[in-house]
């Protein structure tokens, strides 16, 4: 980075202006810097420039960031809070404690996200976490949440079956062959185990 000084003479004195000429940063170095940031910051930084957006949204960057995150696993905790004016599903995360560590007081939880609803009814979590994603529902509204980025994807509602006599099962999975997350929804009759229908959603 070069610093250039220019002097402007006027009646009141001399004004010195310093101009910084910052050369371009190589894209591979930019990627290495961005990979060290938390996911929430990366979501915000996609708005900084078109270059940063293309880097952060690239398949190579996402896969590298995911591999680094998997190598540093965290425990995901959920807490359901029911209030008179609505319900909340709160996500926390904790770092894994190694067996060699004898200081559990050093473990600090991190609040990831909160989903709130003003309508009555409990939240239901349908399947274990898959690479950080959670499938849950509230009042027959099914959704996939990413607590790390605080993103929520609502799945289409289906009013074609009777929720009073039918049972709906949701299973979240990851297809590595095409790098896609998929949700399998099965509607069954509880007393017969007859599968009324099944639908696969691709995220």
Backbone as ProteinMPNN parsed JSONL, in Angstrom:
{"seq_chain_A": "XXXXXXXXXXXXXXXXXXXXXXXXXXXXXXXXXXXXXXXXXXXXXXXXXXXXXXXXXXXXXXXXXXXXXXXXXXXXXXXXXXXXXXXXXXXXXXXXXXXXXXXXXXXXXXXXXXXXXXXXXXXXXXXXXXXXXXXXXXXXXXXXXXXXXXXXXXXXXXXXXXXXXXXXXXXXXXXXXXXXXXXXXXXXXXXXXXXXXXXXXXX", "coords_chain_A": {"N_chain_A": [[0.849, -1.19, 0.0], [0.65, 2.147, -0.915], [1.37, 5.444, 0.181], [0.459, 8.641, -0.605], [1.249, 12.061, -0.557], [-0.183, 15.228, -0.843], [-0.076, 18.763, -1.208], [-2.07, 21.534, -0.535], [-2.182, 24.882, -1.107], [-3.524, 27.668, 0.51], [-5.169, 30.667, 1.664], [-5.262, 30.37, 4.395], [-3.374, 28.597, 5.194], [-1.488, 25.555, 4.892], [-2.786, 22.599, 3.625], [-2.524, 19.219, 4.094], [-3.042, 16.327, 2.328], [-3.563, 12.905, 2.562], [-3.417, 10.166, 0.531], [-4.39, 6.876, 0.043], [-3.3, 4.233, -1.868], [-4.598, 1.365, -2.52], [-3.803, -1.73, -3.584], [-5.211, -4.484, -5.503], [-6.494, -7.352, -3.811], [-5.466, -10.687, -3.942], [-7.713, -13.263, -5.054], [-7.626, -15.809, -3.914], [-6.375, -15.307, -1.483], [-8.255, -13.633, -0.316], [-10.337, -15.473, -0.012], [-9.214, -17.215, 1.898], [-9.099, -15.527, 4.101], [-11.828, -14.952, 4.515], [-12.756, -17.484, 5.151], [-12.111, -17.794, 7.782], [-13.98, -16.498, 9.218], [-17.074, -16.331, 11.144], [-20.169, -18.024, 10.266], [-22.48, -16.414, 10.341], [-21.455, -13.85, 9.951], [-20.484, -14.117, 7.365], [-22.815, -14.327, 5.857], [-23.779, -11.722, 6.063], [-21.688, -10.368, 4.828], [-21.925, -10.926, 2.167], [-23.12, -8.843, 0.971], [-21.244, -6.893, 0.65], [-19.667, -6.649, -1.703], [-19.737, -7.499, -5.227], [-17.745, -9.285, -5.825], [-17.086, -10.48, -3.344], [-19.546, -11.658, -2.854], [-19.699, -13.571, -4.927], [-17.55, -15.181, -4.215], [-18.219, -16.164, -1.608], [-20.602, -17.481, -2.142], [-19.838, -19.494, -3.821], [-19.49, -22.932, -4.828], [-17.143, -24.291, -4.135], [-16.114, -22.735, -2.004], [-18.194, -22.988, -0.122], [-18.193, -25.777, 0.359], [-15.621, -26.093, 1.415], [-15.801, -24.49, 3.712], [-17.796, -25.906, 5.059], [-16.486, -28.353, 5.523], [-14.478, -27.517, 7.273], [-16.06, -26.695, 9.393], [-17.251, -29.101, 10.183], [-15.046, -30.402, 11.162], [-14.728, -29.117, 13.508], [-16.762, -29.834, 15.583], [-19.917, -28.956, 17.135], [-22.222, -29.0, 19.861], [-25.672, -28.998, 19.431], [-28.352, -27.441, 20.894], [-31.791, -27.343, 21.763], [-34.493, -25.374, 22.904], [-37.73, -25.172, 24.016], [-40.066, -22.727, 24.557], [-43.023, -21.857, 26.014], [-45.363, -19.355, 25.991], [-47.965, -17.084, 27.085], [-48.559, -15.286, 25.083], [-47.541, -16.438, 22.822], [-45.273, -18.822, 21.228], [-41.907, -20.077, 21.394], [-39.013, -21.3, 19.758], [-35.877, -22.002, 20.625], [-32.486, -21.944, 19.771], [-29.367, -23.139, 20.845], [-25.787, -23.463, 20.978], [-22.958, -25.487, 21.816], [-19.465, -25.963, 22.36], [-17.758, -29.068, 21.772], [-16.64, -30.957, 24.551], [-13.517, -32.078, 25.317], [-12.198, -35.245, 26.447], [-9.94, -34.905, 27.894], [-10.207, -32.457, 29.032], [-10.674, -30.751, 32.04], [-12.112, -28.671, 32.927], [-15.036, -27.724, 32.925], [-16.28, -25.303, 33.289], [-15.28, -23.523, 31.525], [-16.659, -23.75, 29.217], [-18.813, -22.127, 27.108], [-22.056, -21.287, 26.196], [-23.61, -20.501, 23.059], [-25.955, -18.356, 21.686], [-27.877, -19.159, 18.969], [-30.222, -18.865, 17.234], [-33.685, -17.743, 17.267], [-36.964, -18.828, 16.87], [-40.129, -17.53, 16.553], [-43.62, -17.68, 17.26], [-46.88, -16.368, 17.198], [-49.216, -17.707, 17.321], [-51.114, -20.365, 18.932], [-49.912, -23.638, 19.956], [-47.482, -26.266, 19.774], [-43.963, -26.536, 19.033], [-42.473, -28.939, 16.886], [-39.803, -31.117, 16.481], [-38.584, -32.941, 13.843], [-36.532, -34.6, 12.883], [-33.1, -35.672, 13.393], [-30.289, -33.368, 13.505], [-28.88, -32.486, 10.387], [-25.932, -31.983, 9.027], [-25.964, -29.492, 10.241], [-28.513, -28.529, 9.691], [-31.994, -28.357, 10.569], [-35.116, -29.983, 10.74], [-38.334, -28.956, 11.365], [-41.617, -28.203, 12.744], [-44.653, -26.255, 13.045], [-47.89, -26.094, 13.937], [-48.664, -27.566, 11.605], [-47.173, -26.272, 9.706], [-44.407, -26.848, 8.004], [-40.863, -26.681, 8.159], [-37.422, -25.962, 7.35], [-34.58, -25.301, 9.167], [-31.644, -23.341, 9.529], [-29.666, -22.915, 11.999], [-27.148, -21.753, 12.209], [-26.834, -19.787, 10.222], [-29.192, -18.519, 10.604], [-31.34, -18.843, 8.91], [-34.51, -19.677, 7.534], [-36.395, -22.014, 5.853], [-39.462, -22.369, 4.525], [-41.615, -25.049, 3.933], [-43.923, -26.131, 1.361], [-47.381, -25.923, 2.195], [-49.797, -28.506, 2.735], [-53.038, -29.232, 2.311], [-54.449, -31.436, 1.702], [-55.088, -33.722, 3.117], [-56.567, -35.27, 6.01], [-55.648, -34.077, 9.025], [-56.472, -35.031, 11.416], [-56.933, -37.77, 11.254], [-54.804, -38.784, 9.886], [-51.246, -39.336, 9.89], [-48.28, -37.478, 9.772], [-44.979, -37.761, 8.687], [-41.701, -36.476, 8.713], [-38.56, -36.424, 7.164], [-35.266, -35.432, 7.085], [-32.531, -35.2, 4.863], [-29.259, -35.552, 3.315], [-27.957, -35.427, 0.078], [-25.102, -36.459, -1.234], [-24.294, -36.896, -3.845], [-25.288, -34.988, -5.608], [-25.023, -32.777, -4.092], [-27.219, -31.779, -2.537], [-29.847, -30.924, -0.267], [-32.543, -32.797, 1.007], [-35.995, -33.34, 1.74], [-38.074, -35.781, 2.96], [-41.431, -36.451, 2.959], [-43.915, -38.302, 4.482], [-47.18, -39.506, 4.555], [-49.278, -41.279, 6.594], [-51.632, -43.829, 7.696], [-52.15, -44.255, 11.011], [-53.087, -46.616, 12.32], [-52.88, -48.629, 10.476], [-50.485, -48.414, 9.155], [-50.396, -47.804, 6.524], [-49.116, -46.208, 3.719], [-50.17, -43.233, 2.709], [-49.383, -41.158, 1.014], [-46.305, -39.945, -0.411], [-43.843, -37.431, -0.55], [-41.073, -35.761, -1.964], [-39.034, -33.125, -1.189], [-36.752, -30.89, -2.605], [-34.156, -28.896, -1.549]], "CA_chain_A": [[0.0, 0.0, 0.0], [1.427, 3.361, -1.04], [0.767, 6.662, 0.725], [0.863, 9.812, -1.361], [0.903, 13.304, 0.11], [-0.31, 16.411, -1.69], [-0.244, 19.971, -0.414], [-2.907, 22.569, -1.127], [-1.915, 26.192, -0.507], [-4.614, 28.629, 0.524], [-4.882, 31.845, 2.481], [-5.224, 30.047, 5.817], [-2.269, 27.721, 5.503], [-1.235, 24.414, 4.014], [-3.559, 21.403, 3.958], [-1.875, 18.015, 3.581], [-3.989, 15.238, 2.107], [-2.915, 11.603, 2.39], [-4.234, 9.253, -0.266], [-3.91, 5.502, 0.062], [-3.544, 3.474, -3.088], [-4.635, -0.036, -2.111], [-3.891, -2.639, -4.718], [-6.201, -5.546, -5.372], [-6.102, -8.513, -3.013], [-5.733, -11.915, -4.701], [-8.962, -13.901, -4.648], [-7.361, -16.94, -3.024], [-6.105, -14.753, -0.157], [-9.555, -13.187, 0.198], [-11.076, -16.669, 0.413], [-8.625, -17.701, 3.147], [-9.51, -14.613, 5.175], [-13.259, -15.127, 4.756], [-12.987, -18.797, 5.755], [-11.874, -17.704, 9.223], [-15.081, -15.759, 9.832], [-18.27, -17.131, 11.44], [-21.151, -18.095, 9.178], [-23.392, -15.26, 10.395], [-20.777, -12.713, 9.33], [-20.389, -14.362, 5.926], [-24.111, -13.989, 5.263], [-23.839, -10.259, 5.967], [-20.638, -9.864, 3.942], [-22.273, -11.112, 0.753], [-23.595, -7.546, 0.468], [-20.135, -5.941, 0.57], [-19.313, -6.438, -3.108], [-20.057, -8.624, -6.1], [-16.654, -10.257, -5.717], [-17.282, -11.244, -2.117], [-20.752, -12.474, -3.019], [-19.385, -14.724, -5.77], [-16.654, -16.068, -3.465], [-18.922, -16.813, -0.496], [-21.659, -18.337, -2.677], [-19.292, -20.525, -4.7], [-19.574, -24.295, -4.298], [-15.861, -24.632, -3.521], [-16.019, -22.059, -0.715], [-19.181, -23.584, 0.786], [-17.727, -27.108, 0.745], [-14.461, -25.926, 2.292], [-16.288, -23.983, 4.997], [-18.508, -27.0, 5.712], [-15.489, -29.316, 6.003], [-13.836, -26.93, 8.447], [-17.041, -26.686, 10.487], [-17.419, -30.477, 10.644], [-13.852, -30.756, 11.933], [-14.876, -28.473, 14.821], [-18.189, -30.056, 15.872], [-20.54, -28.326, 18.286], [-23.491, -29.574, 20.301], [-26.809, -28.117, 19.165], [-29.394, -27.603, 21.903], [-33.036, -26.622, 21.491], [-35.319, -25.104, 24.082], [-39.069, -24.711, 23.644], [-40.657, -21.896, 25.6], [-44.428, -21.554, 25.755], [-45.849, -18.176, 26.685], [-49.369, -16.782, 26.809], [-48.678, -14.529, 23.835], [-46.914, -17.143, 21.709], [-44.304, -19.866, 21.52], [-40.58, -19.853, 20.837], [-38.06, -22.4, 19.648], [-34.592, -21.325, 20.783], [-31.344, -22.801, 19.475], [-28.072, -22.82, 21.428], [-24.729, -24.4, 20.615], [-21.849, -25.615, 22.755], [-18.335, -26.725, 21.821], [-17.532, -30.373, 22.373], [-15.646, -30.983, 25.617], [-12.643, -33.24, 25.187], [-12.074, -36.039, 27.664], [-8.794, -34.417, 28.659], [-10.528, -31.189, 29.668], [-11.226, -30.87, 33.389], [-12.636, -27.357, 33.294], [-16.291, -27.495, 32.205], [-16.735, -23.923, 33.434], [-14.781, -22.742, 30.394], [-17.565, -23.94, 28.092], [-19.805, -21.055, 27.058], [-23.05, -21.516, 25.154], [-23.823, -19.408, 22.115], [-27.321, -18.3, 21.163], [-27.816, -19.193, 17.511], [-31.399, -18.212, 16.648], [-34.973, -17.947, 17.923], [-38.135, -18.794, 15.996], [-41.279, -17.151, 17.37], [-44.96, -17.742, 16.683], [-47.899, -15.802, 18.076], [-50.356, -18.625, 17.378], [-50.905, -21.458, 19.88], [-49.395, -24.875, 19.392], [-46.102, -26.557, 20.136], [-43.017, -26.853, 17.971], [-42.083, -30.343, 16.81], [-38.584, -31.387, 15.717], [-38.919, -34.203, 13.19], [-35.389, -35.462, 12.593], [-31.847, -35.127, 13.931], [-29.589, -32.375, 12.693], [-28.135, -32.984, 9.232], [-24.951, -30.967, 8.611], [-26.356, -28.205, 10.8], [-29.893, -28.187, 9.359], [-33.012, -28.963, 11.424], [-36.474, -29.997, 10.193], [-39.298, -28.809, 12.447], [-42.932, -27.738, 12.292], [-45.534, -25.581, 13.996], [-49.249, -26.028, 13.402], [-48.664, -28.127, 10.244], [-46.264, -25.535, 8.827], [-43.114, -27.517, 8.09], [-39.773, -25.782, 7.776], [-36.041, -26.386, 7.568], [-33.868, -24.179, 9.776], [-30.189, -23.35, 9.641], [-29.385, -22.03, 13.13], [-25.874, -21.058, 12.05], [-27.054, -18.58, 9.413], [-30.505, -17.988, 10.992], [-32.232, -18.908, 7.759], [-35.643, -20.595, 7.66], [-37.036, -22.337, 4.579], [-40.781, -22.943, 4.757], [-42.045, -26.006, 2.92], [-45.321, -25.899, 0.961], [-48.44, -26.53, 2.997], [-50.669, -29.433, 2.018], [-54.316, -29.391, 3.012], [-55.172, -32.489, 1.004], [-55.411, -34.873, 3.952], [-57.137, -34.956, 7.316], [-54.63, -34.187, 10.063], [-57.025, -35.725, 12.57], [-56.887, -39.222, 11.06], [-53.555, -39.148, 9.233], [-50.014, -38.969, 10.58], [-47.273, -36.994, 8.829], [-43.592, -37.939, 9.108], [-40.752, -35.708, 7.915], [-37.177, -36.885, 7.323], [-34.31, -34.575, 6.387], [-31.322, -35.907, 4.462], [-28.315, -34.877, 2.413], [-27.556, -36.247, -1.062], [-23.778, -35.966, -1.638], [-24.05, -37.068, -5.278], [-25.553, -33.709, -6.281], [-24.855, -31.706, -3.101], [-28.54, -31.225, -2.278], [-30.591, -31.362, 0.908], [-33.878, -33.229, 0.616], [-36.929, -33.649, 2.817], [-39.072, -36.79, 2.605], [-42.658, -36.375, 3.753], [-44.783, -39.467, 4.326], [-48.468, -39.436, 5.239], [-49.717, -42.653, 6.844], [-52.72, -44.103, 8.637], [-51.438, -44.824, 12.16], [-53.519, -47.947, 12.741], [-52.613, -49.607, 9.415], [-49.163, -48.142, 8.587], [-50.531, -47.63, 5.081], [-48.564, -44.934, 3.264], [-51.152, -42.558, 1.873], [-48.619, -40.472, -0.02], [-44.972, -39.482, -0.03], [-43.357, -36.324, -1.372], [-39.68, -35.395, -1.724], [-38.716, -31.725, -1.466], [-35.328, -30.607, -2.789], [-33.873, -27.53, -1.106]], "C_chain_A": [[0.886, 1.242, 0.0], [0.649, 4.543, -0.468], [1.321, 7.853, -0.03], [0.368, 11.061, -0.649], [0.849, 14.432, -0.917], [-0.585, 17.602, -0.806], [-1.066, 20.986, -1.192], [-2.642, 23.877, -0.39], [-3.153, 27.07, -0.581], [-4.254, 29.746, 1.487], [-4.721, 31.51, 3.951], [-4.067, 29.117, 6.169], [-2.148, 26.601, 4.491], [-2.026, 23.215, 4.513], [-2.887, 20.2, 3.302], [-2.895, 16.893, 3.496], [-3.222, 13.95, 1.84], [-3.869, 10.687, 1.643], [-3.597, 7.869, -0.254], [-4.286, 4.808, -1.232], [-3.446, 2.001, -2.748], [-4.802, -0.916, -3.335], [-4.894, -3.743, -4.453], [-5.632, -6.701, -4.567], [-6.408, -9.768, -3.823], [-6.957, -12.646, -4.159], [-8.722, -15.065, -3.705], [-7.048, -16.466, -1.608], [-7.392, -14.246, 0.482], [-10.365, -14.365, 0.717], [-10.547, -17.194, 1.738], [-9.028, -16.827, 4.326], [-10.977, -14.832, 5.53], [-13.557, -16.461, 5.431], [-12.794, -18.781, 7.268], [-13.011, -16.999, 9.962], [-16.242, -16.692, 10.158], [-19.296, -17.028, 10.327], [-22.083, -16.892, 9.169], [-22.761, -14.032, 9.741], [-20.69, -12.887, 7.819], [-21.693, -14.019, 5.218], [-24.229, -12.48, 5.08], [-22.848, -9.727, 4.932], [-20.904, -10.152, 2.474], [-22.761, -9.806, 0.13], [-22.465, -6.533, 0.292], [-19.793, -5.616, -0.879], [-19.716, -7.663, -3.911], [-18.981, -9.708, -6.016], [-16.81, -11.119, -4.48], [-18.503, -12.142, -2.226], [-20.43, -13.731, -3.817], [-18.468, -15.707, -5.054], [-17.422, -16.863, -2.423], [-19.982, -17.783, -0.995], [-21.136, -19.445, -3.585], [-19.338, -21.895, -4.021], [-18.286, -24.677, -3.577], [-15.727, -24.001, -2.138], [-16.965, -22.701, 0.298], [-18.715, -24.948, 1.274], [-16.528, -27.025, 1.685], [-14.883, -25.451, 3.674], [-17.015, -25.083, 5.767], [-17.529, -28.026, 6.278], [-14.786, -28.799, 7.251], [-14.781, -26.934, 9.644], [-17.23, -28.083, 11.06], [-16.225, -30.912, 11.488], [-13.857, -30.109, 13.316], [-16.333, -28.611, 15.268], [-18.645, -29.346, 17.138], [-21.837, -29.056, 18.609], [-24.6, -28.558, 20.064], [-27.925, -28.443, 20.149], [-30.617, -26.79, 21.507], [-33.843, -26.505, 22.779], [-36.641, -24.527, 23.611], [-39.687, -23.968, 24.819], [-42.064, -21.505, 25.186], [-44.868, -20.387, 26.63], [-47.311, -17.941, 26.314], [-49.55, -16.085, 25.463], [-47.972, -15.199, 22.656], [-45.906, -18.172, 22.184], [-42.986, -19.55, 20.831], [-39.804, -21.158, 20.797], [-36.676, -21.762, 19.591], [-33.466, -22.329, 20.572], [-30.093, -22.246, 20.154], [-27.05, -23.834, 20.916], [-23.621, -24.343, 21.653], [-20.697, -26.332, 22.066], [-18.228, -28.071, 22.512], [-16.436, -30.276, 23.425], [-14.81, -32.239, 25.458], [-12.539, -33.964, 26.518], [-10.917, -35.561, 28.533], [-9.112, -33.137, 29.422], [-11.186, -31.426, 31.022], [-11.838, -29.563, 33.865], [-13.917, -27.091, 32.518], [-16.788, -26.067, 32.308], [-16.269, -23.047, 32.281], [-15.683, -22.843, 29.175], [-18.672, -22.889, 28.164], [-20.76, -21.334, 25.911], [-23.207, -20.272, 24.297], [-25.248, -19.472, 21.597], [-27.26, -18.195, 19.65], [-29.0, -18.464, 16.876], [-32.63, -18.529, 17.471], [-36.07, -17.834, 16.882], [-39.347, -18.55, 16.875], [-42.564, -17.27, 16.573], [-45.947, -17.175, 17.69], [-49.107, -16.721, 18.2], [-50.066, -19.75, 18.362], [-50.384, -22.702, 19.176], [-47.914, -25.023, 19.664], [-45.253, -26.771, 18.889], [-42.657, -28.338, 18.04], [-40.825, -30.446, 15.959], [-38.696, -32.799, 15.16], [-37.731, -35.121, 12.957], [-34.136, -34.848, 13.192], [-31.224, -34.113, 12.981], [-28.796, -33.053, 11.581], [-27.226, -31.858, 8.744], [-25.38, -29.565, 9.046], [-27.779, -27.783, 10.518], [-30.856, -28.98, 10.245], [-34.359, -28.879, 10.717], [-37.457, -29.956, 11.356], [-40.615, -28.296, 11.88], [-43.653, -27.044, 13.432], [-46.9, -25.447, 13.341], [-49.297, -26.429, 11.921], [-47.92, -27.26, 9.237], [-44.87, -26.121, 9.015], [-42.03, -26.598, 7.544], [-38.432, -26.442, 8.048], [-35.258, -25.166, 8.038], [-32.361, -24.415, 9.726], [-29.813, -22.397, 10.776], [-28.098, -21.228, 12.967], [-26.041, -19.752, 11.293], [-28.385, -17.904, 9.724], [-31.467, -17.908, 9.805], [-33.303, -19.966, 7.993], [-36.271, -20.77, 6.282], [-38.362, -23.018, 4.888], [-41.158, -23.857, 3.595], [-43.509, -25.756, 2.57], [-46.302, -26.609, 1.887], [-49.294, -27.44, 2.13], [-51.92, -29.642, 2.855], [-55.134, -30.54, 2.419], [-55.495, -33.705, 1.844], [-55.864, -34.395, 5.319], [-56.072, -35.162, 8.388], [-55.155, -34.919, 11.295], [-56.931, -37.231, 12.467], [-55.59, -39.695, 10.416], [-52.366, -38.655, 10.058], [-48.963, -38.601, 9.548], [-45.88, -37.153, 9.442], [-42.683, -37.17, 8.153], [-39.338, -36.197, 8.219], [-36.27, -36.011, 6.458], [-33.053, -35.368, 6.074], [-30.472, -35.078, 3.52], [-27.869, -35.852, 1.343], [-26.201, -35.755, -1.558], [-23.519, -36.075, -3.131], [-24.304, -35.783, -6.06], [-25.538, -32.529, -5.316], [-26.172, -30.993, -2.832], [-29.089, -31.782, -0.964], [-32.012, -31.695, 0.47], [-34.703, -33.569, 1.855], [-37.956, -34.641, 2.284], [-40.261, -36.653, 3.539], [-43.53, -37.573, 3.436], [-46.039, -39.281, 5.161], [-48.999, -40.857, 5.366], [-50.981, -42.67, 7.699], [-52.123, -44.841, 9.826], [-51.826, -46.263, 12.481], [-53.254, -49.022, 11.685], [-51.2, -49.508, 8.858], [-49.202, -48.043, 7.06], [-50.031, -46.243, 4.693], [-49.533, -44.31, 2.276], [-50.474, -41.825, 0.728], [-47.219, -40.182, 0.497], [-44.495, -38.454, -1.05], [-41.913, -36.033, -0.977], [-39.478, -33.937, -2.14], [-37.2, -31.586, -1.584], [-35.073, -29.145, -2.464], [-32.812, -26.879, -1.996]], "O_chain_A": [[1.78, 1.364, 0.837], [-0.571, 4.63, -0.615], [2.535, 8.045, -0.082], [-0.774, 11.122, -0.195], [1.74, 14.563, -1.757], [-1.248, 17.48, 0.224], [-0.792, 21.261, -2.36], [-2.857, 23.965, 0.819], [-3.762, 27.193, -1.644], [-3.162, 29.764, 2.055], [-4.108, 32.278, 4.692], [-3.815, 28.879, 7.35], [-2.649, 26.697, 3.371], [-1.946, 22.857, 5.688], [-2.705, 20.176, 2.084], [-3.537, 16.553, 4.489], [-2.333, 13.915, 0.989], [-4.998, 10.463, 2.079], [-2.402, 7.722, -0.512], [-5.449, 4.8, -1.635], [-2.351, 1.442, -2.69], [-5.815, -0.853, -4.031], [-5.367, -3.919, -3.33], [-4.437, -6.992, -4.634], [-7.515, -9.899, -4.344], [-7.206, -12.648, -2.953], [-9.515, -15.295, -2.792], [-7.406, -17.133, -0.637], [-7.598, -14.41, 1.684], [-11.006, -14.269, 1.763], [-11.327, -17.577, 2.611], [-9.272, -17.33, 5.423], [-11.332, -14.89, 6.708], [-14.511, -16.561, 6.203], [-13.275, -19.679, 7.959], [-13.0, -16.914, 11.19], [-16.389, -17.735, 9.522], [-19.297, -16.075, 9.548], [-22.443, -16.4, 8.099], [-23.442, -13.265, 9.06], [-20.808, -11.914, 7.074], [-21.681, -13.484, 4.11], [-24.724, -12.015, 4.053], [-23.135, -8.75, 4.239], [-20.171, -9.663, 1.614], [-22.81, -9.676, -1.093], [-22.711, -5.419, -0.173], [-19.647, -4.448, -1.241], [-19.999, -8.724, -3.355], [-19.275, -10.898, -6.124], [-16.683, -12.342, -4.548], [-18.488, -13.272, -1.738], [-20.834, -14.831, -3.438], [-18.578, -16.918, -5.248], [-17.301, -18.086, -2.353], [-20.241, -18.8, -0.351], [-21.922, -20.258, -4.071], [-19.238, -21.999, -2.799], [-18.329, -25.315, -2.526], [-15.276, -24.658, -1.2], [-16.584, -22.931, 1.446], [-18.823, -25.253, 2.462], [-16.429, -27.795, 2.64], [-14.387, -25.945, 4.686], [-16.871, -25.188, 6.985], [-17.721, -28.515, 7.391], [-14.528, -29.562, 8.182], [-14.352, -27.151, 10.777], [-17.355, -28.247, 12.273], [-16.375, -31.699, 12.423], [-13.086, -30.501, 14.192], [-17.06, -27.619, 15.325], [-17.875, -29.159, 18.081], [-22.464, -29.652, 17.734], [-24.479, -27.395, 20.45], [-28.384, -29.582, 20.227], [-30.495, -25.684, 20.98], [-33.866, -27.409, 23.615], [-36.677, -23.524, 22.898], [-39.814, -24.503, 25.92], [-42.269, -20.896, 24.136], [-44.755, -20.434, 27.855], [-47.825, -18.521, 25.357], [-50.563, -16.268, 24.788], [-47.822, -14.585, 21.6], [-45.711, -18.367, 23.384], [-42.949, -18.851, 19.819], [-39.925, -22.003, 21.684], [-36.341, -21.067, 18.631], [-33.49, -23.429, 21.125], [-29.792, -21.055, 20.06], [-27.41, -24.926, 20.476], [-23.376, -23.312, 22.28], [-20.934, -27.23, 21.259], [-18.563, -28.205, 23.689], [-15.428, -29.598, 23.223], [-15.346, -33.347, 25.465], [-12.761, -33.38, 27.579], [-10.904, -35.776, 29.745], [-8.388, -32.764, 30.345], [-12.134, -32.203, 31.136], [-12.056, -29.369, 35.061], [-13.907, -26.322, 31.557], [-17.626, -25.648, 31.51], [-16.798, -21.954, 32.075], [-15.5, -22.109, 28.204], [-19.376, -22.783, 29.168], [-20.33, -21.587, 24.785], [-22.971, -19.149, 24.743], [-25.699, -20.516, 21.125], [-26.669, -17.262, 19.108], [-28.809, -17.551, 16.073], [-32.631, -19.463, 18.274], [-36.113, -16.878, 16.108], [-39.573, -19.282, 17.838], [-42.598, -16.999, 15.373], [-45.865, -17.461, 18.885], [-49.936, -16.534, 19.09], [-48.902, -20.066, 18.61], [-50.416, -22.796, 17.949], [-47.184, -24.038, 19.771], [-45.761, -27.138, 17.829], [-42.553, -28.912, 19.124], [-40.782, -29.924, 14.845], [-38.882, -33.752, 15.917], [-37.92, -36.332, 12.842], [-34.099, -33.65, 13.47], [-31.592, -34.022, 11.81], [-28.127, -34.062, 11.803], [-27.688, -30.899, 8.125], [-25.187, -28.587, 8.324], [-28.228, -26.769, 11.053], [-30.577, -30.118, 10.622], [-34.709, -27.839, 10.159], [-37.42, -30.819, 12.233], [-40.719, -27.994, 10.691], [-43.323, -27.211, 14.606], [-47.051, -24.774, 12.322], [-49.888, -25.733, 11.095], [-48.027, -27.49, 8.032], [-44.232, -25.918, 10.048], [-42.25, -25.842, 6.597], [-38.322, -27.357, 8.864], [-35.273, -24.122, 7.386], [-31.883, -25.54, 9.865], [-29.656, -21.198, 10.545], [-27.973, -20.139, 13.528], [-25.464, -18.731, 11.668], [-28.684, -16.842, 9.178], [-32.301, -17.006, 9.726], [-33.036, -21.017, 8.575], [-36.634, -19.794, 5.626], [-38.387, -24.115, 5.447], [-41.036, -23.485, 2.427], [-44.258, -25.228, 3.391], [-46.078, -27.745, 2.303], [-49.491, -27.182, 0.943], [-51.859, -30.164, 3.968], [-56.348, -30.613, 2.606], [-56.118, -34.642, 1.345], [-55.585, -33.269, 5.729], [-55.643, -36.29, 8.632], [-54.371, -35.376, 12.127], [-56.857, -37.912, 13.489], [-55.311, -40.894, 10.404], [-52.47, -37.691, 10.816], [-48.771, -39.317, 8.565], [-45.637, -36.732, 10.573], [-42.87, -37.209, 6.937], [-38.965, -36.365, 9.38], [-36.485, -35.872, 5.254], [-32.563, -36.122, 6.915], [-30.902, -34.048, 3.001], [-27.451, -36.969, 1.647], [-26.14, -34.731, -2.24], [-22.615, -35.415, -3.644], [-23.628, -35.511, -7.052], [-25.973, -31.429, -5.655], [-26.248, -29.766, -2.89], [-28.841, -32.931, -0.597], [-32.612, -30.977, -0.329], [-34.177, -34.021, 2.872], [-38.624, -34.38, 1.284], [-40.117, -36.729, 4.759], [-43.848, -37.836, 2.276], [-45.964, -38.936, 6.341], [-49.154, -41.558, 4.366], [-51.346, -41.679, 8.331], [-51.633, -45.958, 9.663], [-50.969, -47.052, 12.878], [-53.391, -50.21, 11.975], [-50.752, -50.417, 8.16], [-48.178, -48.18, 6.391], [-50.459, -45.235, 5.256], [-49.699, -44.791, 1.154], [-50.948, -41.871, -0.407], [-46.983, -40.176, 1.706], [-44.718, -38.596, -2.252], [-41.57, -36.056, 0.205], [-39.719, -33.566, -3.288], [-36.457, -32.107, -0.753], [-35.702, -28.257, -3.04], [-32.443, -25.726, -1.775]]}, "name": "protein", "num_of_chains": 1, "seq": "XXXXXXXXXXXXXXXXXXXXXXXXXXXXXXXXXXXXXXXXXXXXXXXXXXXXXXXXXXXXXXXXXXXXXXXXXXXXXXXXXXXXXXXXXXXXXXXXXXXXXXXXXXXXXXXXXXXXXXXXXXXXXXXXXXXXXXXXXXXXXXXXXXXXXXXXXXXXXXXXXXXXXXXXXXXXXXXXXXXXXXXXXXXXXXXXXXXXXXXXXXX"}
